[in-house]
PDB file of C-alpha atoms in Angstrom:
ATOM      1  CA  UNK D 146     120.850  80.512 177.655  1.00 50.00           C
ATOM      2  CA  UNK D 147     121.714  78.230 174.785  1.00 54.00           C
ATOM      3  CA  UNK D 148     122.256  78.822 171.068  1.00 55.00           C
ATOM      4  CA  UNK D 149     119.360  77.562 169.005  1.00 57.00           C
ATOM      5  CA  UNK D 150     120.150  74.462 166.994  1.00 57.00           C
ATOM      6  CA  UNK D 151     117.858  75.521 164.157  1.00 58.00           C
ATOM      7  CA  UNK D 152     118.255  79.267 163.760  1.00 57.00           C
ATOM      8  CA  UNK D 153     121.579  79.602 165.659  1.00 57.00           C
ATOM      9  CA  UNK D 154     120.421  82.673 167.563  1.00 56.00           C
ATOM     10  CA  UNK D 155     122.055  83.250 170.899  1.00 52.00           C
ATOM     11  CA  UNK D 156     120.783  83.462 173.537  1.00 49.00           C
ATOM     12  CA  UNK D 157     117.675  81.440 172.870  1.00 46.00           C
ATOM     13  CA  UNK D 158     114.843  80.999 175.376  1.00 48.00           C
ATOM     14  CA  UNK D 159     113.910  77.509 176.422  1.00 49.00           C
ATOM     15  CA  UNK D 160     110.426  76.095 176.414  1.00 46.00           C
ATOM     16  CA  UNK D 161     109.506  72.982 178.359  1.00 44.00           C
ATOM     17  CA  UNK D 162     107.570  70.726 176.013  1.00 45.00           C
ATOM     18  CA  UNK D 163     107.587  67.779 178.352  1.00 45.00           C
ATOM     19  CA  UNK D 164     109.111  67.404 181.747  1.00 47.00           C
ATOM     20  CA  UNK D 165     112.886  67.397 181.496  1.00 49.00           C
ATOM     21  CA  UNK D 166     112.744  67.784 177.727  1.00 47.00           C
ATOM     22  CA  UNK D 167     113.593  71.367 176.798  1.00 49.00           C
ATOM     23  CA  UNK D 168     112.487  72.776 173.464  1.00 48.00           C
ATOM     24  CA  UNK D 169     113.699  76.026 171.953  1.00 47.00           C
ATOM     25  CA  UNK D 170     111.067  78.741 171.914  1.00 50.00           C
ATOM     26  CA  UNK D 171     112.241  80.609 168.833  1.00 51.00           C
ATOM     27  CA  UNK D 172     111.830  77.528 166.675  1.00 53.00           C
ATOM     28  CA  UNK D 173     108.344  76.677 167.882  1.00 53.00           C
ATOM     29  CA  UNK D 174     106.851  79.434 165.752  1.00 52.00           C
ATOM     30  CA  UNK D 175     109.243  80.084 162.887  1.00 54.00           C
ATOM     31  CA  UNK D 176     108.930  83.414 161.169  1.00 54.00           C
ATOM     32  CA  UNK D 177     106.930  83.167 157.997  1.00 52.00           C
ATOM     33  CA  UNK D 178     107.502  86.016 155.629  1.00 57.00           C
ATOM     34  CA  UNK D 179     105.122  86.447 152.766  1.00 56.00           C
ATOM     35  CA  UNK D 180     104.822  89.380 150.454  1.00 61.00           C
ATOM     36  CA  UNK D 181     101.534  89.970 148.734  1.00 57.00           C
ATOM     37  CA  UNK D 182     101.660  91.692 145.386  1.00 61.00           C
ATOM     38  CA  UNK D 183      99.090  94.228 144.299  1.00 58.00           C
ATOM     39  CA  UNK D 184      96.481  92.865 141.902  1.00 58.00           C
ATOM     40  CA  UNK D 185      97.476  93.039 138.226  1.00 62.00           C
ATOM     41  CA  UNK D 186      95.454  92.793 135.072  1.00 64.00           C
ATOM     42  CA  UNK D 187      96.290  90.633 132.040  1.00 62.00           C
ATOM     43  CA  UNK D 188      99.045  92.951 130.796  1.00 71.00           C
ATOM     44  CA  UNK D 189     100.703  92.981 134.220  1.00 77.00           C
ATOM     45  CA  UNK D 190      99.508  96.500 135.006  1.00 83.00           C
ATOM     46  CA  UNK D 191      98.904  97.309 138.644  1.00 83.00           C
ATOM     47  CA  UNK D 192      95.262  98.111 139.264  1.00 83.00           C
ATOM     48  CA  UNK D 193      94.879 101.516 140.969  1.00 84.00           C
ATOM     49  CA  UNK D 194      98.589 102.396 141.260  1.00 85.00           C
ATOM     50  CA  UNK D 195      99.322 104.640 144.218  1.00 85.00           C
ATOM     51  CA  UNK D 196     103.061 105.289 144.126  1.00 88.00           C
ATOM     52  CA  UNK D 197     105.068 107.059 141.459  1.00 91.00           C
ATOM     53  CA  UNK D 198     107.008 103.844 140.903  1.00 92.00           C
ATOM     54  CA  UNK D 199     103.813 101.901 140.208  1.00 92.00           C
ATOM     55  CA  UNK D 200     102.630 104.637 137.844  1.00 92.00           C
ATOM     56  CA  UNK D 201     105.963 104.569 135.999  1.00 94.00           C
ATOM     57  CA  UNK D 202     105.813 100.780 135.693  1.00 93.00           C
ATOM     58  CA  UNK D 203     102.266 100.878 134.329  1.00 92.00           C
ATOM     59  CA  UNK D 204     103.182 103.552 131.776  1.00 93.00           C
ATOM     60  CA  UNK D 205     106.258 101.571 130.673  1.00 91.00           C
ATOM     61  CA  UNK D 206     104.149  98.430 130.199  1.00 91.00           C
ATOM     62  CA  UNK D 207     101.447 100.371 128.331  1.00 89.00           C
ATOM     63  CA  UNK D 208     104.115 101.598 125.898  1.00 90.00           C
ATOM     64  CA  UNK D 209     105.677  98.107 125.674  1.00 88.00           C
ATOM     65  CA  UNK D 210     109.070  99.450 126.710  1.00 90.00           C
ATOM     66  CA  UNK D 211     111.905  97.767 128.559  1.00 92.00           C
ATOM     67  CA  UNK D 212     113.379  99.359 131.665  1.00 92.00           C
ATOM     68  CA  UNK D 213     116.519 100.048 129.645  1.00 93.00           C
ATOM     69  CA  UNK D 214     114.530 102.123 127.158  1.00 93.00           C
ATOM     70  CA  UNK D 215     112.804 104.113 129.901  1.00 94.00           C
ATOM     71  CA  UNK D 216     116.171 104.685 131.565  1.00 94.00           C
ATOM     72  CA  UNK D 217     117.461 106.177 128.311  1.00 95.00           C
ATOM     73  CA  UNK D 218     114.375 108.393 127.939  1.00 94.00           C
ATOM     74  CA  UNK D 219     114.706 109.691 131.509  1.00 94.00           C
ATOM     75  CA  UNK D 220     118.522 109.821 131.329  1.00 94.00           C
ATOM     76  CA  UNK D 221     118.951 107.564 134.365  1.00 95.00           C
ATOM     77  CA  UNK D 222     120.408 104.113 135.000  1.00 95.00           C
ATOM     78  CA  UNK D 223     118.454 100.868 134.681  1.00 94.00           C
ATOM     79  CA  UNK D 224     119.054 100.289 138.415  1.00 95.00           C
ATOM     80  CA  UNK D 225     117.402 103.612 139.192  1.00 95.00           C
ATOM     81  CA  UNK D 226     114.214 102.821 137.267  1.00 94.00           C
ATOM     82  CA  UNK D 227     114.158  99.349 138.827  1.00 94.00           C
ATOM     83  CA  UNK D 228     114.392 100.863 142.316  1.00 94.00           C
ATOM     84  CA  UNK D 229     111.638 103.361 141.541  1.00 94.00           C
ATOM     85  CA  UNK D 230     109.314 100.717 140.104  1.00 93.00           C
ATOM     86  CA  UNK D 231     109.902  98.449 143.107  1.00 92.00           C
ATOM     87  CA  UNK D 232     109.266 101.366 145.485  1.00 91.00           C
ATOM     88  CA  UNK D 233     112.706 101.143 147.045  1.00 93.00           C
ATOM     89  CA  UNK D 234     113.262 104.837 146.346  1.00 90.00           C
ATOM     90  CA  UNK D 235     111.269 107.818 145.173  1.00 90.00           C
ATOM     91  CA  UNK D 236     112.518 109.925 142.258  1.00 91.00           C
ATOM     92  CA  UNK D 237     114.518 112.944 143.359  1.00 90.00           C
ATOM     93  CA  UNK D 238     113.010 116.333 142.613  1.00 87.00           C
ATOM     94  CA  UNK D 239     115.466 116.963 139.772  1.00 89.00           C
ATOM     95  CA  UNK D 240     113.869 114.089 137.823  1.00 92.00           C
ATOM     96  CA  UNK D 241     110.306 115.364 138.306  1.00 89.00           C
ATOM     97  CA  UNK D 242     110.042 117.219 134.966  1.00 90.00           C
ATOM     98  CA  UNK D 243     111.085 114.137 132.999  1.00 93.00           C
ATOM     99  CA  UNK D 244     108.803 111.872 135.072  1.00 92.00           C
ATOM    100  CA  UNK D 245     105.873 114.233 134.457  1.00 90.00           C
ATOM    101  CA  UNK D 246     106.661 114.333 130.732  1.00 92.00           C
ATOM    102  CA  UNK D 247     106.979 110.537 130.503  1.00 94.00           C
ATOM    103  CA  UNK D 248     103.720 109.910 132.362  1.00 93.00           C
ATOM    104  CA  UNK D 249     101.863 112.690 130.560  1.00 91.00           C
ATOM    105  CA  UNK D 250     100.523 114.124 133.806  1.00 87.00           C
ATOM    106  CA  UNK D 251     101.716 115.316 137.210  1.00 84.00           C
ATOM    107  CA  UNK D 252     101.659 112.308 139.579  1.00 85.00           C
ATOM    108  CA  UNK D 253     102.554 114.287 142.670  1.00 76.00           C
ATOM    109  CA  UNK D 254      98.909 114.920 143.540  1.00 67.00           C
ATOM    110  CA  UNK D 255      98.868 118.475 144.808  1.00 61.00           C
ATOM    111  CA  UNK D 256      95.657 120.456 144.660  1.00 61.00           C
ATOM    112  CA  UNK D 257      97.515 123.760 144.084  1.00 62.00           C
ATOM    113  CA  UNK D 258      95.091 125.801 146.171  1.00 74.00           C
ATOM    114  CA  UNK D 259      97.459 127.251 148.751  1.00 80.00           C
ATOM    115  CA  UNK D 260     100.663 129.210 148.242  1.00 82.00           C
ATOM    116  CA  UNK D 261     102.666 126.284 149.641  1.00 85.00           C
ATOM    117  CA  UNK D 262     101.087 123.817 147.201  1.00 83.00           C
ATOM    118  CA  UNK D 263     101.717 126.195 144.290  1.00 84.00           C
ATOM    119  CA  UNK D 264     105.373 126.553 145.293  1.00 87.00           C
ATOM    120  CA  UNK D 265     105.737 122.763 145.528  1.00 86.00           C
ATOM    121  CA  UNK D 266     104.100 122.313 142.107  1.00 84.00           C
ATOM    122  CA  UNK D 267     106.474 124.862 140.581  1.00 86.00           C
ATOM    123  CA  UNK D 268     109.473 123.096 142.135  1.00 88.00           C
ATOM    124  CA  UNK D 269     108.306 119.720 140.809  1.00 85.00           C
ATOM    125  CA  UNK D 270     107.496 121.082 137.359  1.00 84.00           C
ATOM    126  CA  UNK D 271     111.005 122.494 136.979  1.00 88.00           C
ATOM    127  CA  UNK D 272     112.937 120.002 139.107  1.00 89.00           C
ATOM    128  CA  UNK D 273     114.110 122.604 141.614  1.00 91.00           C
ATOM    129  CA  UNK D 274     115.491 121.730 145.016  1.00 91.00           C
ATOM    130  CA  UNK D 275     114.579 123.759 148.086  1.00 91.00           C
ATOM    131  CA  UNK D 276     117.967 125.423 147.808  1.00 93.00           C
ATOM    132  CA  UNK D 277     117.555 126.390 144.133  1.00 92.00           C
ATOM    133  CA  UNK D 278     114.047 127.734 144.738  1.00 90.00           C
ATOM    134  CA  UNK D 279     115.360 129.692 147.698  1.00 91.00           C
ATOM    135  CA  UNK D 280     118.007 131.296 145.501  1.00 91.00           C
ATOM    136  CA  UNK D 281     115.319 132.369 143.008  1.00 87.00           C
ATOM    137  CA  UNK D 282     113.320 134.018 145.785  1.00 87.00           C
ATOM    138  CA  UNK D 283     116.350 135.202 147.809  1.00 87.00           C
ATOM    139  CA  UNK D 284     115.375 133.195 150.873  1.00 91.00           C
ATOM    140  CA  UNK D 285     116.818 130.182 152.666  1.00 92.00           C
ATOM    141  CA  UNK D 286     115.934 126.617 151.611  1.00 93.00           C
ATOM    142  CA  UNK D 287     114.354 125.973 155.019  1.00 93.00           C
ATOM    143  CA  UNK D 288     112.026 128.930 154.398  1.00 92.00           C
ATOM    144  CA  UNK D 289     110.781 127.322 151.180  1.00 91.00           C
ATOM    145  CA  UNK D 290     110.167 124.075 153.056  1.00 91.00           C
ATOM    146  CA  UNK D 291     108.331 125.966 155.785  1.00 91.00           C
ATOM    147  CA  UNK D 292     106.084 127.658 153.209  1.00 89.00           C
ATOM    148  CA  UNK D 293     105.322 124.357 151.492  1.00 87.00           C
ATOM    149  CA  UNK D 294     104.454 122.709 154.801  1.00 86.00           C
ATOM    150  CA  UNK D 295     102.353 125.766 155.618  1.00 84.00           C
ATOM    151  CA  UNK D 296     104.197 126.388 158.873  1.00 86.00           C
ATOM    152  CA  UNK D 297     104.795 130.002 157.786  1.00 85.00           C
ATOM    153  CA  UNK D 298     103.592 132.287 155.024  1.00 84.00           C
ATOM    154  CA  UNK D 299     105.715 134.479 152.754  1.00 86.00           C
ATOM    155  CA  UNK D 300     106.014 138.142 153.707  1.00 85.00           C
ATOM    156  CA  UNK D 301     104.367 140.828 151.590  1.00 82.00           C
ATOM    157  CA  UNK D 302     107.585 141.947 149.885  1.00 81.00           C
ATOM    158  CA  UNK D 303     108.181 138.381 148.641  1.00 84.00           C
ATOM    159  CA  UNK D 304     104.544 137.724 147.663  1.00 82.00           C
ATOM    160  CA  UNK D 305     104.709 139.963 144.544  1.00 82.00           C
ATOM    161  CA  UNK D 306     107.911 138.320 143.308  1.00 81.00           C
ATOM    162  CA  UNK D 307     106.512 134.887 144.136  1.00 83.00           C
ATOM    163  CA  UNK D 308     103.231 135.527 142.283  1.00 80.00           C
ATOM    164  CA  UNK D 309     105.096 136.698 139.167  1.00 81.00           C
ATOM    165  CA  UNK D 310     107.284 133.605 139.259  1.00 80.00           C
ATOM    166  CA  UNK D 311     104.389 131.186 139.799  1.00 77.00           C
ATOM    167  CA  UNK D 312     102.218 132.793 137.109  1.00 77.00           C
ATOM    168  CA  UNK D 313     104.995 132.979 134.532  1.00 70.00           C
ATOM    169  CA  UNK D 314     105.138 129.199 133.969  1.00 62.00           C
ATOM    170  CA  UNK D 315     108.583 129.615 132.473  1.00 60.00           C
ATOM    171  CA  UNK D 316     111.697 127.709 133.319  1.00 63.00           C
ATOM    172  CA  UNK D 317     113.829 129.792 135.687  1.00 63.00           C
TER     173      UNK D 317
END
């Protein structure tokens, strides 16, 4: 095993190019990294955005705002909006109400048919964590997660309280 003279990896496998003339295998086919951007229109908008970050970027460009201005609107740092727009991170649940307000619609894509989807929508609308939602319903955070994932269903004594909360559409 020898260190590669080009990439300096150790150990490096040898490849016989000609008799008695070793050639390093890792440098025969160098890694080529290429990122392909999503198609954009003339304004730089991403066509058919799929992530929340892409949707935020498109909305910012439609409004002709800088990231700094959006950061002030959402009460976050410029680094945070940059990371969201570049899909490095997803917005935490506590930012969901401001994201929904900025976009003008709910980008989280639930259909709201099942109890679990309705609970998730309520949490997103009001920026509630599993823990905070659990406190409202007097259950554990893992129970809320289980209901949202439809692994379990709420018991009858909780259903009435849950229905009142979900129908109220008021901030807890």
